[in-house]
PDB file of C-alpha atoms and ligand atoms in Angstrom:
ATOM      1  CA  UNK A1385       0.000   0.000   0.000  1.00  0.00           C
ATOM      2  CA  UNK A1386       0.966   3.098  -0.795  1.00  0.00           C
ATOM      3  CA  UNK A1387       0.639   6.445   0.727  1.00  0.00           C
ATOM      4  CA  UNK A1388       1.237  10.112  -1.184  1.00  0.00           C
ATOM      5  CA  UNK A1389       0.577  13.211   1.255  1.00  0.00           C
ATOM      6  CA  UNK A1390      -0.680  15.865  -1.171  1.00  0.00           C
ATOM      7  CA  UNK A1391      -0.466  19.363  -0.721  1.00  0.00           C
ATOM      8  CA  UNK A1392      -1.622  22.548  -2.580  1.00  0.00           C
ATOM      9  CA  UNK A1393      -1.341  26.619  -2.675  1.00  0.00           C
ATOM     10  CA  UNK A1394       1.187  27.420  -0.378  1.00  0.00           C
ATOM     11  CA  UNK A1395       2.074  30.829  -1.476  1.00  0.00           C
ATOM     12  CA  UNK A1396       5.379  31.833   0.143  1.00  0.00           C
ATOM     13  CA  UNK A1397       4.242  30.760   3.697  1.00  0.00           C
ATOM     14  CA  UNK A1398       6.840  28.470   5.028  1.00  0.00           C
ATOM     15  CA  UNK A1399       5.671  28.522   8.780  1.00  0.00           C
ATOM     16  CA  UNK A1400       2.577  26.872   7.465  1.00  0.00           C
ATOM     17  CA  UNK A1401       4.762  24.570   5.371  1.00  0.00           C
ATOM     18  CA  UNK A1402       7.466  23.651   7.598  1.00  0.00           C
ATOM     19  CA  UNK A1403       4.153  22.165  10.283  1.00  0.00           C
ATOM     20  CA  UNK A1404       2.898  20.076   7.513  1.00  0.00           C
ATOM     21  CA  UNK A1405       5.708  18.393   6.456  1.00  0.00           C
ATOM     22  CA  UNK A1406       6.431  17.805  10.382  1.00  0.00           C
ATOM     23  CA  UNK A1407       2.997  16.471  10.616  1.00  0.00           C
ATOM     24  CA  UNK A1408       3.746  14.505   7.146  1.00  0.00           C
ATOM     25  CA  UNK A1409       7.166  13.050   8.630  1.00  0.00           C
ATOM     26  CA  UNK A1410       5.380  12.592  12.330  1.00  0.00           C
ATOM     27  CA  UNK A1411       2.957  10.214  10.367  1.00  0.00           C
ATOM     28  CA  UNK A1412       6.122   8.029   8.320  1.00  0.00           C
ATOM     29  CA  UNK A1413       4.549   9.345   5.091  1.00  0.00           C
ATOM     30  CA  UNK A1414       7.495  10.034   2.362  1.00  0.00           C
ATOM     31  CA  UNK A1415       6.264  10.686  -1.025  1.00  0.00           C
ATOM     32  CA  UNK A1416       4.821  13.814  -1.451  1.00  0.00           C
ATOM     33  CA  UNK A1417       2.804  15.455  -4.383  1.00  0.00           C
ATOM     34  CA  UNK A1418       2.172  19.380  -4.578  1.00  0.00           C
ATOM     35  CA  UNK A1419      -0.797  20.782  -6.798  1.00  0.00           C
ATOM     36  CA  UNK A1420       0.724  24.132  -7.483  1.00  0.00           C
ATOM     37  CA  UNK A1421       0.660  27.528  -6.484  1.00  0.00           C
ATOM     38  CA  UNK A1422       4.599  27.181  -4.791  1.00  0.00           C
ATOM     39  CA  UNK A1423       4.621  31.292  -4.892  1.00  0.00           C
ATOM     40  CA  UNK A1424       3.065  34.944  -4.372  1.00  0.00           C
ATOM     41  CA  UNK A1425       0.665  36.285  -1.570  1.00  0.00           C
ATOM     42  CA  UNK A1426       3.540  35.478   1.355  1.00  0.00           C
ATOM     43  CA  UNK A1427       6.913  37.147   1.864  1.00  0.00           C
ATOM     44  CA  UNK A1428       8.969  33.853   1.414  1.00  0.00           C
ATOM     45  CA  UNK A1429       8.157  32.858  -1.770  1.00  0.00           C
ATOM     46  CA  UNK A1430      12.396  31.577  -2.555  1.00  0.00           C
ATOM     47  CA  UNK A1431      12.457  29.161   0.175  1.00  0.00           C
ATOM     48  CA  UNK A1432       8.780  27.695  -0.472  1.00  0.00           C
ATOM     49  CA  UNK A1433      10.334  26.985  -3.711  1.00  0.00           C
ATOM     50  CA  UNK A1434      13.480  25.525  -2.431  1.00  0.00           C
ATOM     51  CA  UNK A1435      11.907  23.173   0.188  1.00  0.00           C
ATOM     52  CA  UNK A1436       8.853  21.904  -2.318  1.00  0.00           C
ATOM     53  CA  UNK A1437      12.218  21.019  -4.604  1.00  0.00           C
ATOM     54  CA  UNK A1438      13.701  19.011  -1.673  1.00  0.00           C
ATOM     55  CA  UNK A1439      10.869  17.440  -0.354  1.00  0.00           C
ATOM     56  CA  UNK A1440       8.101  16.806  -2.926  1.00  0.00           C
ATOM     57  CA  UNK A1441       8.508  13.907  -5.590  1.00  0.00           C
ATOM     58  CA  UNK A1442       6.299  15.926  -8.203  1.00  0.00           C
ATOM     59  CA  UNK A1443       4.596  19.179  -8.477  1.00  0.00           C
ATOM     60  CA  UNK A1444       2.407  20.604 -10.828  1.00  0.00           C
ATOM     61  CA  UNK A1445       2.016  24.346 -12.191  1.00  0.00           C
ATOM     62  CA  UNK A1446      -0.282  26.848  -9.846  1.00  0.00           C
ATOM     63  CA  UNK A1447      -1.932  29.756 -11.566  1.00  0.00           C
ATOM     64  CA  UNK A1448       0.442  32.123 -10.101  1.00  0.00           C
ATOM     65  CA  UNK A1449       3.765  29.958 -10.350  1.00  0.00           C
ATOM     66  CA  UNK A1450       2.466  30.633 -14.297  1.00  0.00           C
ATOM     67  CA  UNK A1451       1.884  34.436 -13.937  1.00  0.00           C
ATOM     68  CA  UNK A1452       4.487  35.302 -11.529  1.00  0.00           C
ATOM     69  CA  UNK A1453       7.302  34.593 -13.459  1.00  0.00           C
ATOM     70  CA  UNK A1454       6.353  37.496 -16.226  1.00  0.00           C
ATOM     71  CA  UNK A1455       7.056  40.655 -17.307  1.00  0.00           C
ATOM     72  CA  UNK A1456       4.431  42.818 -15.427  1.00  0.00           C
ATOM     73  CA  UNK A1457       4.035  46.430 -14.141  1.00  0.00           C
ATOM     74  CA  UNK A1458       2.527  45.285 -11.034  1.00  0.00           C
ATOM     75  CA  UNK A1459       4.828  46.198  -8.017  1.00  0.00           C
ATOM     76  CA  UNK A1460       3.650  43.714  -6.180  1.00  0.00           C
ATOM     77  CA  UNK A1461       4.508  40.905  -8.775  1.00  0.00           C
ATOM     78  CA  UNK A1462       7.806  42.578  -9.427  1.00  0.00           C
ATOM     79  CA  UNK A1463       8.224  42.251  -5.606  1.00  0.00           C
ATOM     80  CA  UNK A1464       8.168  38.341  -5.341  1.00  0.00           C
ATOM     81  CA  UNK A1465       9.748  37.841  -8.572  1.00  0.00           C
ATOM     82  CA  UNK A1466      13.081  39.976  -6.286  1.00  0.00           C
ATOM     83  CA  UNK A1467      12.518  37.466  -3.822  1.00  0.00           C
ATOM     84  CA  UNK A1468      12.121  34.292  -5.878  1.00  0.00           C
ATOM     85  CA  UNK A1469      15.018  35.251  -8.240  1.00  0.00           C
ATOM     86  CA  UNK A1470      16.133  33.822 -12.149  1.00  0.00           C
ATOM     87  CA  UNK A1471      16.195  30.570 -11.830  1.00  0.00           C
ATOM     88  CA  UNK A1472      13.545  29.516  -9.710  1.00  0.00           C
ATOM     89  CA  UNK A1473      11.259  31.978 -12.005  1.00  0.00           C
ATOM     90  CA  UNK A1474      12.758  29.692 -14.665  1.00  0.00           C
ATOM     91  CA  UNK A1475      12.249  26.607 -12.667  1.00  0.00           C
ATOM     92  CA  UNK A1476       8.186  27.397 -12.371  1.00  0.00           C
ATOM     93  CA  UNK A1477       7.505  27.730 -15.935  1.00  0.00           C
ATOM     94  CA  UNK A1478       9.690  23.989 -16.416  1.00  0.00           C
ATOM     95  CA  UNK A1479       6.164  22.752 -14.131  1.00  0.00           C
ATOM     96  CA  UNK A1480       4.016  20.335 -15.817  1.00  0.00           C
ATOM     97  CA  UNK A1481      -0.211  20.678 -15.786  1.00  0.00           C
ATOM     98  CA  UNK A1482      -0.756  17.315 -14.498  1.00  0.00           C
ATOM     99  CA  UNK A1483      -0.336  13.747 -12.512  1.00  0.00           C
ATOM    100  CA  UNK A1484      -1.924  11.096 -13.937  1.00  0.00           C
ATOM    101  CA  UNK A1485      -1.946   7.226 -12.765  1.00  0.00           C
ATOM    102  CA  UNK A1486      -3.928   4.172 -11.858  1.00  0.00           C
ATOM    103  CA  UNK A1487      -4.110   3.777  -7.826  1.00  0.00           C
ATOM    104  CA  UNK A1488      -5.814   0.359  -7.221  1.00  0.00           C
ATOM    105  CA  UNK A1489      -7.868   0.424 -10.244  1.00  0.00           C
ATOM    106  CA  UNK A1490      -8.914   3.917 -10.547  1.00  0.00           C
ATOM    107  CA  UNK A1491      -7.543   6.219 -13.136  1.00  0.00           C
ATOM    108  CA  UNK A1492      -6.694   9.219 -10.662  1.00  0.00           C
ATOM    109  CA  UNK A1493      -5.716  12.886 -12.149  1.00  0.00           C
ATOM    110  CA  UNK A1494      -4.263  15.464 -10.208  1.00  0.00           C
ATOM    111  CA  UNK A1495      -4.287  19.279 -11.205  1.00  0.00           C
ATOM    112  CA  UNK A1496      -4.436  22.696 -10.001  1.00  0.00           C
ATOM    113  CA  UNK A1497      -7.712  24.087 -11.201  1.00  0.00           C
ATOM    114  CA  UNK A1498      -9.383  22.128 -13.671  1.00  0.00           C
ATOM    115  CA  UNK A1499      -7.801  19.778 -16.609  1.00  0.00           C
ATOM    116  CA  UNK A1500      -8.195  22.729 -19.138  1.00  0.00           C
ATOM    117  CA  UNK A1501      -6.915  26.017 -17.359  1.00  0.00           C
ATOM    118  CA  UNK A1502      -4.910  27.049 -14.409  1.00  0.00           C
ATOM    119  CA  UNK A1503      -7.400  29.760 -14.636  1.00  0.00           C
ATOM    120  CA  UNK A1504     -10.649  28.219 -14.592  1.00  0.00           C
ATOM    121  CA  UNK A1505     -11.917  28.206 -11.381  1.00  0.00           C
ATOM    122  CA  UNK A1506     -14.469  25.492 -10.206  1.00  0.00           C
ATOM    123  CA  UNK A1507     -16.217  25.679  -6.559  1.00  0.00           C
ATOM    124  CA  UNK A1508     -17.873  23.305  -4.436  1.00  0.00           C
ATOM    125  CA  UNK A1509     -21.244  24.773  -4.782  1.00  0.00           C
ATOM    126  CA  UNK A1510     -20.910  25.051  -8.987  1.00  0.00           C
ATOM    127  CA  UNK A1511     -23.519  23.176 -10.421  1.00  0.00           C
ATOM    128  CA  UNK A1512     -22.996  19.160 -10.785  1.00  0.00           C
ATOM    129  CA  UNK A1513     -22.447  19.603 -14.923  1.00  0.00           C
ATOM    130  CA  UNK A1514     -19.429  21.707 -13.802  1.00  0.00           C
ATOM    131  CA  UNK A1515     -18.054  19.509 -11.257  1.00  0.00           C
ATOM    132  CA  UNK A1516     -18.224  16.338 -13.499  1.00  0.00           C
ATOM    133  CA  UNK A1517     -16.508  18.323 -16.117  1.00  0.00           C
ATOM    134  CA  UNK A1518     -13.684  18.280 -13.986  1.00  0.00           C
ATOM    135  CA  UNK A1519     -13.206  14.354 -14.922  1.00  0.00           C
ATOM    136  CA  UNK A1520     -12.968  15.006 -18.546  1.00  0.00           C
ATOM    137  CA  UNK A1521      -9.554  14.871 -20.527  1.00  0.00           C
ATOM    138  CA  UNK A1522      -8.583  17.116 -22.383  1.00  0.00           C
ATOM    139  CA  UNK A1523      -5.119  18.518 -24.730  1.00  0.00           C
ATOM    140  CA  UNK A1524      -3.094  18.229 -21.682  1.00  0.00           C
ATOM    141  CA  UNK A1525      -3.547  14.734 -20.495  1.00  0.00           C
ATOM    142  CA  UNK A1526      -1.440  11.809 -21.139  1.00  0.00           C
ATOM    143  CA  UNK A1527      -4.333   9.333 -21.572  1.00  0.00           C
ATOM    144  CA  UNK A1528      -7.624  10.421 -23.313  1.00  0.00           C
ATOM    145  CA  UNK A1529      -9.775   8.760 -20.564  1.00  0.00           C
ATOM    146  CA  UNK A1530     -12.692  10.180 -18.003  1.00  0.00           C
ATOM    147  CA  UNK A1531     -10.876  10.102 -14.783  1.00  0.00           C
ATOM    148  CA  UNK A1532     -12.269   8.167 -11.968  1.00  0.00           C
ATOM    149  CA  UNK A1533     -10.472  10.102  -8.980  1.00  0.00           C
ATOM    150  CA  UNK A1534      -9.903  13.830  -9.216  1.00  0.00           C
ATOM    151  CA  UNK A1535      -8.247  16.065  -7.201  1.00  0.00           C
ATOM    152  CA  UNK A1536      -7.404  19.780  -6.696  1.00  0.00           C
ATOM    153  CA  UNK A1537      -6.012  23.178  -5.567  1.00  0.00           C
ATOM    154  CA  UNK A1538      -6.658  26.506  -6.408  1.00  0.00           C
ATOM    155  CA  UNK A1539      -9.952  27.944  -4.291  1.00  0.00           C
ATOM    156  CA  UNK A1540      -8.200  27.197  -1.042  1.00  0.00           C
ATOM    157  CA  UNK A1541     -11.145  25.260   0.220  1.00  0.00           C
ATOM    158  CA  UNK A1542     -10.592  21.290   0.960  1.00  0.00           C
ATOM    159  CA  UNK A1543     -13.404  19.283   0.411  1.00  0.00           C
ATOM    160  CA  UNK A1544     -14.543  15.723  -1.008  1.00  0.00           C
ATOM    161  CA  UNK A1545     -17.697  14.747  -3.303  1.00  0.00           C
ATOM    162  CA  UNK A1546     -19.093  11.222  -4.298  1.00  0.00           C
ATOM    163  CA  UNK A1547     -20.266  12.210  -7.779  1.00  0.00           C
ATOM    164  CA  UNK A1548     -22.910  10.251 -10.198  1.00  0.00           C
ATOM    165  CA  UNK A1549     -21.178   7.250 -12.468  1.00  0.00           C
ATOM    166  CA  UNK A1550     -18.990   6.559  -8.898  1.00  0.00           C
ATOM    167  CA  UNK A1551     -16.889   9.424  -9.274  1.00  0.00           C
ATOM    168  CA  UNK A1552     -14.792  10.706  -6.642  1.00  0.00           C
ATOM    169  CA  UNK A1553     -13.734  14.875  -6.335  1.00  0.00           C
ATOM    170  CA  UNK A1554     -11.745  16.059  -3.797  1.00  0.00           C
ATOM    171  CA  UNK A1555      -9.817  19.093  -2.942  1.00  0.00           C
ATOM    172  CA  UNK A1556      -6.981  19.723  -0.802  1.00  0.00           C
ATOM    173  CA  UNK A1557      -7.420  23.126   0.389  1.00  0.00           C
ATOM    174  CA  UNK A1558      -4.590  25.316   0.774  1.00  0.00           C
ATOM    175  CA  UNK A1559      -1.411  24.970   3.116  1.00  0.00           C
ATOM    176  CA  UNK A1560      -0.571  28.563   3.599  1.00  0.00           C
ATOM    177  CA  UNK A1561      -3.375  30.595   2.807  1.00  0.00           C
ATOM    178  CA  UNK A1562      -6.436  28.169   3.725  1.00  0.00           C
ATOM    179  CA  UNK A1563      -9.812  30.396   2.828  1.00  0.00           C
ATOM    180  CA  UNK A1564     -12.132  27.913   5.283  1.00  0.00           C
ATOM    181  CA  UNK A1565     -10.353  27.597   8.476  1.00  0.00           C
ATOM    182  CA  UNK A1566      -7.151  28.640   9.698  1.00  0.00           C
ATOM    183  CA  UNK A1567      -5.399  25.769   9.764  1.00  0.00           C
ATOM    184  CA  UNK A1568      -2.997  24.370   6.930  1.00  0.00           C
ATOM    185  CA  UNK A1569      -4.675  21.707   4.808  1.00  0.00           C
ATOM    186  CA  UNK A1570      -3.946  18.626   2.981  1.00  0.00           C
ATOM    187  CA  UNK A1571      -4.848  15.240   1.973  1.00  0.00           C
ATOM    188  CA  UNK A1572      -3.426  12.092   2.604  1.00  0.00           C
ATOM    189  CA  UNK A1573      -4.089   9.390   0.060  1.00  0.00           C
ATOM    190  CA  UNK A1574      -3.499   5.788   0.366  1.00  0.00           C
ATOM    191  CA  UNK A1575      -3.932   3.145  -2.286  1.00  0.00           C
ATOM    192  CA  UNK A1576      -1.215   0.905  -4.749  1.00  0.00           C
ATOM    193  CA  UNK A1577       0.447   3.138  -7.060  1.00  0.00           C
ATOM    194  CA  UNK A1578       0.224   1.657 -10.783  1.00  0.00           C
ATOM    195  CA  UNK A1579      -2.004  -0.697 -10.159  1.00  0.00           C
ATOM    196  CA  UNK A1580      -5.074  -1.071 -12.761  1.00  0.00           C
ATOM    197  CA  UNK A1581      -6.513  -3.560  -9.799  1.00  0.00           C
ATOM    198  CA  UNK A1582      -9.282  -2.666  -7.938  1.00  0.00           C
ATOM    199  CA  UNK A1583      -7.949  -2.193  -4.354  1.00  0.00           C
ATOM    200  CA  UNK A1584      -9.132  -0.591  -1.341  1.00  0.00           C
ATOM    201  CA  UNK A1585      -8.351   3.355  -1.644  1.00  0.00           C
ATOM    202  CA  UNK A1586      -8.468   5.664   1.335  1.00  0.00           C
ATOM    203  CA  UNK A1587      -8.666   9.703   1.337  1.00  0.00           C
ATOM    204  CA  UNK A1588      -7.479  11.623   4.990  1.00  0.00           C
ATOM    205  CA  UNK A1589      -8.193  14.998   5.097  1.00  0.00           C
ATOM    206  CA  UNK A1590      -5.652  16.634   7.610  1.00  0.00           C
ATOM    207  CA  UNK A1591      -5.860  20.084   9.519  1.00  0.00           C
ATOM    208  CA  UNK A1592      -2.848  21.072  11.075  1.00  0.00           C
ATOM    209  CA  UNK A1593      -2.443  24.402  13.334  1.00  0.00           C
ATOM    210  CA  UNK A1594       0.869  26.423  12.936  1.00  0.00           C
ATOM    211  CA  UNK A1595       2.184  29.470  14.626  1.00  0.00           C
ATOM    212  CA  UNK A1596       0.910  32.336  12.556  1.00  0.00           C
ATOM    213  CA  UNK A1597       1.432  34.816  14.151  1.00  0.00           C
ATOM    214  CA  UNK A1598       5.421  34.151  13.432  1.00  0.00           C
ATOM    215  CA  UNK A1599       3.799  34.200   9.716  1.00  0.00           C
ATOM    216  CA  UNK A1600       2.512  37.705  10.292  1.00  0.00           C
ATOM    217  CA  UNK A1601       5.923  38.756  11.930  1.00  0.00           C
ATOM    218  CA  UNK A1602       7.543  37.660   8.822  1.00  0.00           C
ATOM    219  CA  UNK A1603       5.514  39.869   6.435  1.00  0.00           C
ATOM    220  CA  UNK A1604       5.344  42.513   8.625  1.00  0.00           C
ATOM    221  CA  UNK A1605       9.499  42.335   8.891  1.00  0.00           C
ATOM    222  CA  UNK A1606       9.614  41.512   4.650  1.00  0.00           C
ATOM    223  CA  UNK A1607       7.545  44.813   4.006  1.00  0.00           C
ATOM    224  CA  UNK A1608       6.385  42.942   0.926  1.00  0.00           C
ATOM    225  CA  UNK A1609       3.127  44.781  -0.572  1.00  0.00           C
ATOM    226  CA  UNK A1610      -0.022  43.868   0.298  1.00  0.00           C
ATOM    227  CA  UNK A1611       0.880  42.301   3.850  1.00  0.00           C
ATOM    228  CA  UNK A1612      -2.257  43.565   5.564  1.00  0.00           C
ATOM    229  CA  UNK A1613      -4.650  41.952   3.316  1.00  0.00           C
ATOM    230  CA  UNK A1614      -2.602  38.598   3.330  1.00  0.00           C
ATOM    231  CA  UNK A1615      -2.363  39.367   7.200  1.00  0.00           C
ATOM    232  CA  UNK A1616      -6.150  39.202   7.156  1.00  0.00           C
ATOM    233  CA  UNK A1617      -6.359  36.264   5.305  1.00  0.00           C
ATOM    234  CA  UNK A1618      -3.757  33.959   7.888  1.00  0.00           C
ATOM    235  CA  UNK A1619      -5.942  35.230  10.498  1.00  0.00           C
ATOM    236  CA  UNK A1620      -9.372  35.290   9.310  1.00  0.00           C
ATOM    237  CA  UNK A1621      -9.227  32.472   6.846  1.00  0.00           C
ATOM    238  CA  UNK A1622     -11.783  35.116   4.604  1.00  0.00           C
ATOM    239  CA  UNK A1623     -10.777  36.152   1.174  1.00  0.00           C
ATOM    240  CA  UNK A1624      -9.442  39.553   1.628  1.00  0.00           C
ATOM    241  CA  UNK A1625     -11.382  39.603   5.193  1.00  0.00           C
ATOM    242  CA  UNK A1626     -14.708  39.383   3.339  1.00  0.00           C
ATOM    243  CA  UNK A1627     -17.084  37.033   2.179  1.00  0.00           C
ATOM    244  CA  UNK A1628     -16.623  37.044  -2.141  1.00  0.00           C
ATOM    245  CA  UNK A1629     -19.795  38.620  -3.260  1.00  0.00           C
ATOM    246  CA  UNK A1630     -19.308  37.701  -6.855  1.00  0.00           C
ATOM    247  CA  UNK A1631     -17.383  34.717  -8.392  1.00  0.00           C
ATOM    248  CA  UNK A1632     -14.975  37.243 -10.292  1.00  0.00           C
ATOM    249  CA  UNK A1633     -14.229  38.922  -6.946  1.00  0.00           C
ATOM    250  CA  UNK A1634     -12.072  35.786  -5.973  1.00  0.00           C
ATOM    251  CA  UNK A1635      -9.196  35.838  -6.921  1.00  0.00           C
ATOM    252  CA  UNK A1636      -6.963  33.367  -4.591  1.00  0.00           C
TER     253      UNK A1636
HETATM  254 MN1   MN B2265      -3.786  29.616  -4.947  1.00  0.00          MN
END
């Protein structure tokens, strides 16, 4: 049996980081999958990069590890792409979109937002045509099959849905900028990697507290823009300290 701890949208907080893969070594785990979004919103987005390198057997491309890396006006991109530096800037747009394999019997993908975009953003409460079209393949994939298994990053929300035709959609939630609790999220998944055998095949969802406050100190001390609303977020666990009114307001 195997077990893969996956984690999502960390976003430059490496307090939050640093307690999950405690809690992911505390628990003998030692493969380790990351669904993107490495960089941006936190002050530490280099050494996110640099310990997802060391620690995580694959990772997939984030919205932002996409955007981040280029040429923009925005001082608060230019700002993180200071921190992260050349070659990790170079090393996010080397990501790939996707993980794709059997786990006893199931064809399981893994992305960041959806398997067409690392922009298009699909909720929990989006209607069930919406969801289920988050099992489709599409350009990207390496096999042109419906998934069985799906899971993903990118709203910051971890949850898990038992779909029509015995489909199974879960998402991680977010490690360093978590948007329904503050506590750092992931999921720990347990099955037989490779196997095209039906199997028994587990899903944990783990919450794990972390100091941060020491996450505040360090933007506070980075005077990276935008700390207050990011400040908000750590503590509040609300999207800019509000509820989104619209769809396009939410932008995480
Ligand atoms: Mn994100």
């Amino acid at each position: 049996m195997d077990r893969i701890a996956i984690l999502s949208d960390i976003h430059g907080n490496v307090p939050a980081l640093e307690a999950v893969l405690e809690d992911i070594r505390m628990r003998d785990v030692t493969r380790i999958y990351c669904l993107g979004d490495l960089v941006g919103k936190g002050p530490e987005s280099d050494l996110t990069v640099d310990l997802v390198r060391d620690r995580c057997e694959r990772i997939v491309r984030g919205n932002w590890d996409d955007f981040v890396p280029n040429v923009t006006d925005s001082k608060t991109i230019n700002w993180h792409q200071q921190v992260l530096g050349k070659e990790r800037l170079a090393f996010l747009h080397t990501l790939p979109f996707v993980i794709e394999e059997y786990i006893s019997g199931r064809y399981v993908r893994l992305f960041h937002a959806s398997p067409r975009s690392l922009y298009e953003r699909i909720q929990p409460w989006d209607e069930e045509e919406k969801r289920m079209s988050l099992f489709a393949a599409s350009e990207w994939m390496m096999e042109q099959v419906t998934a069985d298994v799906v899971g993903y990053g990118d709203i910051h929300q971890a949850y898990l849905q038992h779909l029509p035709e015995g489909k199974t959609l879960f998402n991680t939630g977010s490690v360093g900028n978590p948007l329904d609790l503050t506590q750092a999220s992931y999921v720990i998944l347990e099955g037989v990697c490779g196997s095209k055998t039906p199997g028994p095949f587990g899903l944990q969802f783990v919450r794990v507290p972390y100091d941060i406050e020491r996450a505040v100190q360090l933007a506070v001390r980075s005077a990276m823009p935008e700390a207050e609303a990011y400040i908000n977020e750590l503590r509040t666990a609300k999207y800019r300290g509000l509820k989104p009114k619209l769809q396009e307001d939410y932008h995480p």
